[in-house]
Amino acid sequence: MNTEEIKWISYYGKDISAISCSFHEKLNKYGFCLVLDEYGSDKATKAQIGILDTVLEVQTPNILLICPRHLMHSWYRCVVTGNGVDFKMISGSSKAITYFNEKASNTYIIAEEALEADNALMQKFVDAGLTWDLVIIDAGLSTSGIKCGLYTEHLKAKTNKLVILSPVPCGYHQSYDEIKSLVKALLADENKANAVDDISFDEKSICFNPYTPVMRYFDKSVYNGEVARNVVMLEYEFPQDFISNSRRLIDIKTGLPLYAQGGNVFEEYGLEAKKTYTKPSYNIADVQELRQVDKKLDCFLTKLDEVLKSSENRAVVYCVTGSTIQYLKKVISALYPNINGLLKIDRGDIFNTRYDNFTNDVRDNARVVLTVDKIGSINPQVKRFTHIFNYELPDSPVIFEQRAARHGGRNEQSREFIVMCDKNNLFDERMLSKVLFGKIYKSIVAGLPGRNVLFDLPNAAQLITDAIRDLQYVCSYTGEVSNCHDLITQFKGDYNISPSIDISSAAKTHEYTKLKLDKIYRAFGLENRIKENTSTEEKVLKPMIKEALERFSGALLYLDDQQHIVALGGAALEECLYSEQYHSYKEQCSTLDISAGIKAAQKAFENFITDNKNAELRLCVNMLPDTVKMPVLLNSWRYLTDNFMIQETFRQFMKKYNEGVM
């Protein structure tokens, strides 16, 4: 075994599928790859492959990974304990230590927020006249397109290779020109950068083919028609007199509700039972009292109890506010005090200490995780949930879709995506109908087919109909009556209108709702079927919506140039997978250097261990560059523990290795 052979052991444990090999091929061929896959797809493997490929090729690699600040630690564990490549996390502080040496390798993880600061590292890199060997931009959590201006303005050095990760690369009514300009601004090779002009961001992007640096691939089951998620709707209802006799908590200055998420009745209304609600901890009697008042909590706990009956089930519960997370934590802790390690809370950096890649030990495997929407999708632990609860709902339909997609395509049809909805039309129903479906046009990407879990809701037609008719009423009323402050205030509260949007007068509210209705009409193709400034009866409107939803069923969706939602399904969708070049390209990917090299290295490595050629192995490793030694040794240890039943930590392995007694 020589150094060229042994380096491939660095890839051990990676999912070297046809798609992963395709990414490797595209990145090397074009110099850049736009990974626009569905949120929750395996972007960690792609990033790891890009980093390893660079480390194995370049003697002193310069690599930069940019991500949101709260995902820095997740990416650090992904590339350090996953790859064995040392990265340093860079803050935005001008006084921070930069660890920069122009003659050594420079591998950094930096928060996108820090790019806007007066960053000394970026300037030092430029002053040294260096070029990045690889830049990875993780814009996966973006809800309205990639912030191209941020990177073109603050990344002052070019890069030899560029990877951009984003399921929503372009926001509503935006063009892809900015993305093309971003590639041209960052890529060092102008000839390769100019290839971005030939990219058509359209429905053909989901076809598995070698002729584009764009990747927007789905699980095979999606192409075969399994598009819809397994949505379970849980309905609950408060007594009408309870609502009418309760006082909603209002901000005195704005007149708007203090709590806007529709998921926690104790935060939204002033109730007598709030004395119990605010206790630092609960007992069984407290929980029973809260369940009698909070019908949503009662509905949730009934389902959770069913889920926990099987030891194989694991649930993630999405919340928006910290107060609701604490509420559920106290309730669940009181109900299940004897289940060790049952409950954990993650507020943005999920599973930060759950799995130790240097001991192969799962230190914590909580069965119920309470979390928020900022968590990433990098760690494999997020793929292991069997039930997804939506206890509080987000303001953005894109974030709602992220909840469904984050946990991966495997076992998707058996995994329950649980949505709660009240019959009072005041809490979750308001959020679903007015807030999420009220922005439905923002959740479909222009040109690029994708999924949308909102259309999988069993009562979607009714929710959309209710939202349109309510908007029609507000639009009509504000167009006729100039003094309607109370209606405008209620409208702001019902639709969670951002304070940055000025609808302070009836005229402004009328124009805003008119524009909003036009966007919704266009999305469903109804702009020529509904007269302007008129209210449509439910019996007329609902069949139109149902007709559109039937078109969307079992299909991937995208916006065309007229902002209509276009459905790609049936045979047309299946043909996107089994295109004429599909089989030849898949076969090509399976015989690429990366795939063949890994298989050969594993066989050669096995022969080394079998023949007990430790000295020769150490000789090969010592001949490798410093940046490559750790990936080879880390994955050698993984290979041994996985295939030879050797139970030892990486520290123990290295001690034996250094002593020559492996």
XYZ file of C-alpha atoms in Angstrom:
662
model
C 0.000 0.000 0.000
C 1.313 3.435 -0.924
C 0.296 6.923 0.164
C -2.002 7.357 -2.856
C -3.914 4.224 -1.877
C -4.092 4.781 1.841
C -5.467 8.317 1.572
C -8.789 6.923 0.364
C -9.420 5.387 3.774
C -10.245 8.996 4.802
C -13.604 8.547 3.080
C -14.534 5.495 5.146
C -18.041 5.703 6.582
C -19.233 8.337 4.113
C -22.373 7.651 2.124
C -20.697 7.268 -1.263
C -23.900 6.948 -3.244
C -24.405 7.875 -6.892
C -25.511 11.351 -5.762
C -22.422 11.834 -3.575
C -20.178 10.721 -6.440
C -22.106 13.034 -8.752
C -21.371 15.952 -6.421
C -17.676 15.024 -6.425
C -17.654 14.854 -10.236
C -19.519 18.129 -10.727
C -17.352 20.062 -8.267
C -14.156 18.935 -9.975
C -15.520 19.415 -13.482
C -17.144 22.837 -13.106
C -15.234 24.249 -10.152
C -18.519 25.033 -8.405
C -21.651 23.170 -7.398
C -25.022 24.662 -6.470
C -26.572 22.093 -4.128
C -30.225 23.118 -4.140
C -31.545 19.821 -2.778
C -34.551 19.631 -0.502
C -33.873 20.765 3.054
C -32.887 17.751 5.159
C -30.998 16.030 2.349
C -27.479 14.866 3.163
C -25.496 18.076 2.767
C -23.029 17.018 5.487
C -21.603 14.229 3.308
C -21.254 16.577 0.338
C -19.404 19.135 2.451
C -17.172 16.445 3.956
C -16.345 15.068 0.498
C -15.498 18.559 -0.800
C -13.242 19.208 2.203
C -11.494 15.826 2.078
C -10.972 16.130 -1.653
C -9.274 19.506 -1.152
C -7.163 18.321 1.793
C -5.936 15.269 -0.140
C -5.042 17.346 -3.212
C -3.500 20.507 -1.740
C -0.402 20.481 0.477
C -1.512 23.475 2.578
C -5.245 23.909 1.919
C -7.165 27.137 2.548
C -10.819 26.309 3.230
C -13.644 28.569 4.408
C -17.060 27.347 5.574
C -19.728 30.028 6.124
C -22.922 29.285 8.053
C -25.367 30.936 10.481
C -23.783 31.590 13.860
C -25.885 29.069 15.776
C -24.810 26.254 13.416
C -21.063 26.811 13.787
C -20.625 24.135 16.460
C -22.678 21.623 14.477
C -20.491 22.151 11.426
C -17.365 22.033 13.585
C -18.279 18.571 14.877
C -19.261 17.506 11.374
C -15.895 18.351 9.798
C -13.589 17.764 12.772
C -15.010 14.603 14.343
C -16.510 13.446 11.053
C -13.518 14.068 8.797
C -10.593 14.503 11.139
C -9.738 17.840 9.496
C -8.894 20.606 11.955
C -11.016 23.756 11.600
C -10.962 26.933 13.663
C -14.103 28.909 14.471
C -13.781 32.620 13.773
C -15.866 35.248 15.545
C -16.643 38.702 14.226
C -14.646 40.460 16.916
C -11.798 42.641 15.665
C -9.801 41.632 18.782
C -10.207 37.880 18.255
C -7.167 35.677 17.600
C -7.171 34.844 13.901
C -4.675 31.916 13.788
C -3.554 33.004 10.333
C -0.318 31.900 8.660
C 0.063 32.467 4.943
C 2.580 29.604 4.637
C 0.419 27.033 6.453
C -3.043 25.617 5.872
C -5.925 27.880 6.923
C -9.218 26.129 7.537
C -11.980 28.205 9.099
C -15.646 28.165 10.032
C -17.105 31.659 10.186
C -20.594 32.910 10.939
C -22.297 34.779 8.116
C -23.150 37.456 10.684
C -19.405 37.935 11.311
C -18.727 38.688 7.658
C -20.444 42.039 8.056
C -18.138 42.974 10.934
C -14.706 44.521 10.568
C -13.152 41.099 10.187
C -9.374 41.081 10.521
C -8.994 37.550 9.180
C -10.601 38.288 5.818
C -8.381 41.326 5.355
C -5.202 39.440 6.311
C -6.041 36.732 3.802
C -6.488 39.296 1.036
C -3.330 41.193 1.990
C -1.343 37.942 1.693
C -2.558 37.598 -1.895
C -4.004 34.135 -1.252
C -6.874 32.339 -2.947
C -9.227 30.005 -1.121
C -9.005 26.413 -2.305
C -12.618 25.799 -1.273
C -15.458 27.979 -0.018
C -18.674 26.373 1.289
C -21.712 28.588 1.889
C -24.488 27.025 3.982
C -27.615 29.063 3.256
C -29.905 26.134 4.029
C -32.082 27.977 6.545
C -32.752 30.889 4.209
C -36.471 31.514 3.708
C -36.253 34.209 1.036
C -33.219 33.457 -1.109
C -29.442 33.516 -0.749
C -27.975 36.761 0.587
C -25.729 37.152 -2.449
C -24.797 40.741 -1.652
C -23.394 39.713 1.734
C -20.865 37.345 0.174
C -19.920 39.427 -2.874
C -19.264 42.470 -0.690
C -17.400 40.886 2.221
C -15.610 37.876 0.708
C -12.758 39.801 -0.851
C -10.643 36.811 -1.969
C -11.446 34.437 -4.826
C -11.798 30.665 -4.522
C -10.767 27.744 -6.723
C -13.861 25.752 -5.784
C -17.248 26.942 -4.563
C -20.134 25.029 -2.974
C -23.462 26.709 -2.187
C -26.087 24.840 -0.144
C -29.628 26.266 -0.327
C -33.078 24.691 -0.865
C -34.557 28.179 -1.431
C -31.928 29.930 -3.573
C -34.280 32.613 -4.853
C -37.027 34.535 -3.064
C -40.485 35.449 -4.357
C -40.341 37.784 -7.385
C -36.521 37.600 -7.475
C -34.366 36.478 -10.380
C -31.425 34.078 -10.411
C -29.143 36.772 -11.810
C -27.764 37.535 -8.347
C -26.703 33.910 -7.865
C -24.967 33.948 -11.226
C -23.177 37.164 -10.262
C -22.165 35.579 -6.942
C -20.492 32.646 -8.691
C -18.677 34.996 -11.078
C -17.539 37.223 -8.214
C -16.097 34.387 -6.108
C -14.741 31.811 -8.553
C -11.090 32.358 -9.533
C -11.318 30.619 -12.915
C -13.304 33.025 -15.107
C -13.921 30.442 -17.820
C -15.527 28.087 -15.329
C -17.426 30.935 -13.696
C -18.920 31.996 -17.023
C -20.522 28.552 -17.321
C -23.108 29.781 -14.822
C -24.690 31.818 -17.630
C -25.740 28.594 -19.338
C -27.673 27.321 -16.318
C -31.446 27.218 -16.596
C -32.985 27.083 -13.150
C -36.018 25.087 -14.260
C -37.832 21.789 -13.776
C -35.053 19.889 -15.592
C -32.769 20.595 -12.635
C -34.241 17.594 -10.825
C -33.059 15.230 -13.577
C -29.997 13.173 -12.625
C -27.526 14.208 -15.316
C -23.885 15.271 -15.737
C -24.449 18.402 -17.812
C -25.075 20.966 -15.078
C -23.390 22.066 -11.828
C -26.859 22.344 -10.248
C -28.153 19.587 -7.968
C -31.776 19.425 -6.896
C -32.305 15.739 -6.343
C -34.910 13.920 -4.299
C -35.234 10.488 -2.791
C -36.159 7.877 -5.403
C -39.565 7.370 -3.752
C -40.479 11.014 -4.514
C -39.923 10.528 -8.253
C -42.119 7.431 -8.009
C -45.029 9.428 -6.628
C -44.589 9.284 -2.835
C -44.599 13.060 -2.564
C -47.102 13.631 0.257
C -46.016 13.391 3.878
C -47.819 11.326 6.487
C -49.742 14.214 8.054
C -51.827 13.497 11.147
C -54.295 16.199 12.206
C -55.200 16.421 15.899
C -58.287 18.529 16.594
C -59.186 20.089 19.910
C -61.796 22.611 21.056
C -62.274 25.075 23.886
C -65.810 25.684 25.227
C -67.227 28.798 23.608
C -68.124 30.395 26.950
C -64.538 29.856 28.109
C -63.239 31.947 25.224
C -65.862 34.663 25.502
C -65.314 35.006 29.268
C -61.518 35.177 29.030
C -59.452 38.318 28.562
C -56.907 38.338 25.743
C -53.583 39.865 26.739
C -52.984 43.011 24.674
C -50.048 45.379 24.339
C -51.381 48.735 25.550
C -49.185 50.742 23.173
C -49.956 48.879 19.945
C -53.285 47.229 20.705
C -51.841 43.953 19.348
C -51.779 40.616 21.211
C -48.737 40.083 23.426
C -48.558 36.489 22.189
C -49.006 35.842 18.468
C -48.167 32.165 17.840
C -51.594 30.709 18.638
C -50.197 27.699 20.486
C -50.264 28.505 24.202
C -53.537 29.632 25.742
C -51.840 30.698 29.002
C -49.628 33.158 27.139
C -52.518 34.470 25.059
C -55.253 34.859 27.707
C -55.395 35.957 31.329
C -56.626 32.809 33.080
C -57.044 31.923 36.749
C -55.044 28.732 36.257
C -52.016 30.836 35.319
C -50.959 30.636 38.980
C -50.421 26.937 38.447
C -48.934 27.505 34.988
C -46.181 29.767 36.380
C -45.037 27.307 39.068
C -41.351 26.339 38.759
C -42.320 22.655 38.605
C -45.503 20.596 38.444
C -46.900 17.535 40.159
C -49.569 15.188 38.833
C -52.394 17.266 40.346
C -51.042 20.422 38.678
C -50.936 18.691 35.309
C -54.508 17.486 35.716
C -55.651 21.038 36.504
C -53.809 22.410 33.468
C -55.258 19.713 31.196
C -58.780 20.630 32.272
C -58.193 24.228 31.208
C -55.826 23.778 28.252
C -57.610 21.493 25.788
C -54.650 21.618 23.429
C -52.290 20.329 26.112
C -54.747 17.538 26.872
C -54.912 16.575 23.195
C -51.110 16.661 22.906
C -50.505 14.522 25.993
C -53.035 11.923 24.886
C -51.097 11.494 21.617
C -47.695 11.622 23.338
C -48.727 8.869 25.725
C -49.642 6.734 22.714
C -46.263 7.458 21.118
C -44.255 6.561 24.225
C -45.907 3.146 24.605
C -43.382 1.846 22.085
C -39.745 2.055 23.153
C -38.751 2.406 19.490
C -40.531 5.738 19.068
C -38.795 9.097 19.364
C -40.579 12.440 19.112
C -39.458 15.977 18.369
C -41.778 18.772 19.508
C -41.415 22.087 17.685
C -42.120 25.278 19.601
C -41.489 28.938 18.848
C -41.267 30.497 22.309
C -39.133 29.597 25.302
C -42.110 29.894 27.652
C -43.940 27.101 25.836
C -40.832 24.901 25.845
C -40.573 25.303 29.619
C -44.316 24.659 30.000
C -44.108 21.340 28.145
C -40.876 20.392 29.918
C -42.510 20.766 33.333
C -45.610 18.853 32.236
C -43.732 15.915 30.672
C -41.274 15.716 33.588
C -44.192 15.446 36.025
C -46.021 12.777 34.012
C -43.029 10.530 33.277
C -40.632 10.870 36.239
C -39.379 7.285 36.039
C -38.179 7.201 32.415
C -34.473 7.962 32.557
C -33.174 10.373 29.911
C -36.649 10.828 28.417
C -36.616 14.565 27.728
C -34.131 17.071 26.346
C -34.321 20.679 25.203
C -32.405 22.086 22.221
C -32.699 25.778 21.419
C -30.760 26.062 18.198
C -27.750 23.760 18.275
C -29.349 20.355 18.338
C -27.491 17.342 19.702
C -24.440 19.362 20.600
C -23.179 16.712 23.045
C -25.199 13.673 22.101
C -22.668 11.639 20.163
C -18.933 11.368 20.725
C -17.200 10.521 17.452
C -13.977 9.740 19.293
C -15.427 7.006 21.526
C -18.277 5.604 19.383
C -20.445 6.102 22.459
C -23.991 7.451 22.299
C -24.073 9.488 25.471
C -27.673 10.544 25.245
C -30.590 9.351 23.182
C -33.598 11.264 24.487
C -36.970 9.991 23.313
C -38.625 13.430 23.444
C -36.825 16.563 22.262
C -38.346 20.019 22.674
C -36.806 22.389 20.181
C -37.079 25.467 17.998
C -36.842 26.097 14.252
C -33.217 27.241 14.205
C -31.810 23.740 14.527
C -29.834 22.502 11.571
C -30.068 19.241 9.673
C -26.406 18.223 9.782
C -26.287 15.706 12.619
C -27.592 12.208 11.787
C -29.502 12.184 15.075
C -32.180 14.411 13.544
C -33.074 11.609 11.120
C -34.117 9.183 13.862
C -37.436 10.679 14.952
C -40.626 8.741 14.334
C -43.042 11.538 15.275
C -42.885 15.283 14.590
C -45.187 17.434 16.738
C -45.974 21.021 15.739
C -47.016 22.448 19.101
C -46.478 26.056 18.043
C -46.498 27.185 14.434
C -43.962 29.499 12.750
C -44.823 32.653 10.808
C -43.223 31.348 7.615
C -44.538 28.520 5.399
C -40.912 27.883 4.340
C -39.962 27.171 7.957
C -43.006 24.916 8.293
C -41.769 22.944 5.272
C -38.292 22.755 6.837
C -39.835 20.969 9.811
C -41.202 18.278 7.509
C -38.058 17.949 5.382
C -35.352 18.277 8.044
C -35.611 14.686 9.216
C -34.795 13.065 5.885
C -36.569 10.962 3.279
C -35.896 7.609 4.906
C -38.987 6.211 6.689
C -40.856 9.348 5.665
C -44.092 7.528 4.892
C -44.192 5.930 8.345
C -43.027 9.032 10.234
C -45.996 11.037 11.531
C -46.028 14.789 10.929
C -48.516 15.895 13.580
C -50.388 19.182 13.193
C -52.776 20.474 15.850
C -55.839 22.500 14.910
C -58.579 24.051 17.052
C -62.241 24.067 16.066
C -62.597 27.557 17.541
C -60.697 29.075 14.579
C -58.680 31.199 17.007
C -55.403 29.442 17.739
C -53.635 26.975 15.439
C -56.405 27.234 12.850
C -55.783 30.990 12.619
C -52.050 30.403 12.167
C -52.559 27.747 9.494
C -55.218 29.613 7.557
C -54.313 33.290 7.806
C -50.571 33.320 8.535
C -49.204 30.286 6.659
C -51.655 29.888 3.768
C -51.849 33.682 3.644
C -48.198 33.606 2.500
C -48.361 30.414 0.453
C -46.957 32.123 -2.649
C -43.693 32.761 -0.763
C -43.105 29.065 -0.088
C -42.918 27.867 -3.715
C -39.573 28.370 -5.481
C -39.500 29.889 -8.958
C -38.609 27.311 -11.606
C -37.315 24.616 -9.233
C -39.793 21.858 -8.309
C -40.207 21.107 -4.629
C -42.653 19.904 -2.019
C -44.939 21.781 0.354
C -46.367 20.029 3.391
C -49.155 22.604 3.768
C -50.921 21.051 0.777
C -50.827 17.670 2.547
C -53.116 18.914 5.323
C -56.474 17.115 5.105
C -58.402 20.372 5.627
C -56.227 22.496 3.302
C -59.130 23.473 1.034
C -61.136 24.858 3.946
C -58.168 26.702 5.425
C -57.352 28.381 2.103
C -60.997 29.239 1.459
C -61.331 30.827 4.904
C -58.176 32.893 4.404
C -59.270 34.202 0.995
C -62.782 35.106 2.135
C -61.422 36.914 5.204
C -58.953 38.862 3.072
C -61.749 39.725 0.646
C -63.802 41.119 3.519
C -60.922 43.234 4.877
C -60.052 44.462 1.391
C -63.654 45.409 0.635
C -64.292 47.085 3.987
C -61.091 49.171 3.990
C -61.838 50.232 0.421
C -65.176 51.684 1.451
C -64.674 52.893 5.036
C -61.839 55.285 5.840
C -62.107 55.136 9.632
C -61.600 51.484 10.627
C -58.773 51.426 13.167
C -60.170 48.447 15.082
C -60.424 46.312 11.942
C -56.853 47.168 10.921
C -55.566 46.273 14.397
C -57.409 42.968 14.339
C -56.068 42.269 10.837
C -52.491 42.906 11.999
C -52.971 40.535 14.921
C -54.707 37.789 12.939
C -52.102 37.698 10.156
C -49.014 38.450 12.286
C -48.172 41.410 10.072
C -44.592 42.582 10.487
C -44.206 46.037 12.136
C -42.041 47.034 9.157
C -45.118 46.916 6.891
C -47.024 50.198 6.988
C -50.785 49.594 6.935
C -51.622 52.411 9.323
C -54.546 53.700 7.251
C -57.543 52.148 5.550
C -56.168 53.037 2.113
C -52.830 51.351 2.825
C -54.545 48.279 4.256
C -56.784 48.102 1.213
C -53.821 48.175 -1.171
C -51.914 45.638 0.913
C -54.784 43.128 1.062
C -55.556 43.687 -2.626
C -51.962 42.841 -3.545
C -51.951 39.849 -1.200
C -55.163 38.501 -2.749
C -53.772 38.936 -6.244
C -50.708 36.867 -5.320
C -52.868 34.098 -3.840
C -55.238 34.142 -6.834
C -52.289 33.867 -9.203
C -50.738 31.044 -7.219
C -53.888 28.963 -7.641
C -54.621 30.201 -11.167
C -57.796 32.017 -10.123
C -56.989 35.590 -11.176
C -59.370 35.409 -14.157
C -62.104 33.532 -12.312
C -62.629 35.899 -9.376
C -63.808 39.446 -9.920
C -61.815 42.241 -8.347
C -63.112 43.823 -5.122
C -65.812 41.213 -4.638
C -66.438 38.645 -1.940
C -66.746 35.072 -3.210
C -69.221 32.740 -1.564
C -67.723 29.674 0.079
C -69.761 27.277 -2.069
C -68.233 28.892 -5.183
C -64.675 29.395 -3.947
C -64.034 26.097 -2.186
C -64.563 23.891 -5.291
C -62.034 26.087 -7.169
C -59.475 25.515 -4.421
C -60.191 21.790 -4.335
C -59.683 21.609 -8.076
C -56.239 23.217 -7.718
C -55.289 20.940 -4.809
C -56.174 17.885 -6.855
C -53.674 19.060 -9.485
C -51.034 19.491 -6.804
C -51.613 16.060 -5.240
C -48.684 13.680 -5.731
C -46.681 16.337 -7.590
C -43.682 18.584 -7.115
C -44.514 22.276 -7.357
C -42.816 25.384 -8.731
C -43.747 28.917 -9.782
C -43.753 29.841 -13.463
C -43.121 33.297 -14.932
C -46.734 34.341 -14.233
C -46.375 33.288 -10.552
C -48.707 30.346 -11.073
C -48.056 27.144 -9.128
C -47.200 24.453 -11.677
C -47.526 20.781 -10.749
C -44.996 18.230 -12.000
C -46.297 14.748 -11.274
C -47.204 11.337 -12.617
C -45.274 10.035 -15.602
C -43.603 13.430 -16.183
C -42.107 13.319 -12.681
C -40.938 9.722 -13.021
C -39.277 10.542 -16.356
C -37.165 13.153 -14.572
C -35.481 10.334 -12.680
C -35.283 7.811 -15.473
C -34.057 10.234 -18.112
C -32.168 8.875 -21.099
C -28.787 9.580 -19.491
C -29.818 8.314 -16.014
C -28.439 4.773 -16.188
C -25.219 5.718 -17.998
C -24.511 8.571 -15.568
C -25.288 6.403 -12.541
C -22.909 3.752 -13.862
C -20.304 6.435 -14.502
C -20.613 7.699 -10.925
C -20.110 4.204 -9.516
C -16.794 3.859 -11.365
C -15.372 7.311 -10.568
C -12.037 7.627 -8.788
C -13.729 8.430 -5.493
C -15.891 5.294 -5.537
C -13.254 2.913 -6.916
C -10.546 4.415 -4.710
C -12.501 3.910 -1.501
C -13.312 0.292 -2.306
C -9.691 -0.465 -3.197
C -8.368 1.297 -0.088
C -10.666 -0.637 2.230
C -9.559 -3.945 0.683
C -5.876 -2.981 0.888
C -6.304 -1.756 4.450
C -7.951 -5.025 5.436
C -4.974 -6.916 3.995
C -2.630 -4.753 6.051
C -4.433 -5.586 9.270
C -4.717 -9.266 8.393
C -0.994 -9.478 7.635
C -0.170 -7.372 10.703
C 1.952 -4.926 8.666
C 1.793 -2.179 11.285
C 5.237 -0.808 10.558
C 4.508 -0.400 6.873
C 1.201 1.259 7.678
C 2.932 3.725 9.989
C 5.523 4.398 7.311
C 2.816 5.227 4.764
C 0.990 7.528 7.181
C 4.178 9.352 8.127
C 4.813 10.119 4.471
C 1.452 11.887 4.200
C 1.090 15.679 4.639
C 0.171 16.731 8.174
C -3.341 17.745 7.126
C -4.010 14.233 5.785
C -2.601 12.160 8.648
C -5.497 12.735 11.038
C -8.287 11.911 8.517
C -6.456 8.675 7.627
C -5.846 7.664 11.255
C -9.324 8.616 12.473
C -11.034 6.600 9.764
C -8.578 3.724 10.147
C -9.740 3.495 13.758
C -13.366 3.607 12.630
C -12.724 0.847 10.103
C -11.127 -1.364 12.776
C -13.875 -0.842 15.360
C -16.599 -1.474 12.792
C -15.111 -4.555 11.113
C -12.814 -6.249 13.623
C -14.835 -5.895 16.835
C -12.066 -3.888 18.472
C -13.589 -2.008 21.398
C -11.317 0.931 22.086
C -11.465 4.710 21.997
C -9.545 6.758 19.478
C -7.155 7.780 22.264
C -6.392 4.106 23.007
C -5.968 3.417 19.293
C -3.475 6.271 18.895
C -1.504 5.148 21.942
C -1.101 1.668 20.436
C -0.337 3.121 17.035
C 2.439 5.329 18.380
C 3.872 2.424 20.345
C 3.763 0.175 17.269
C 1.549 -2.457 18.923
C -1.682 -2.085 16.915
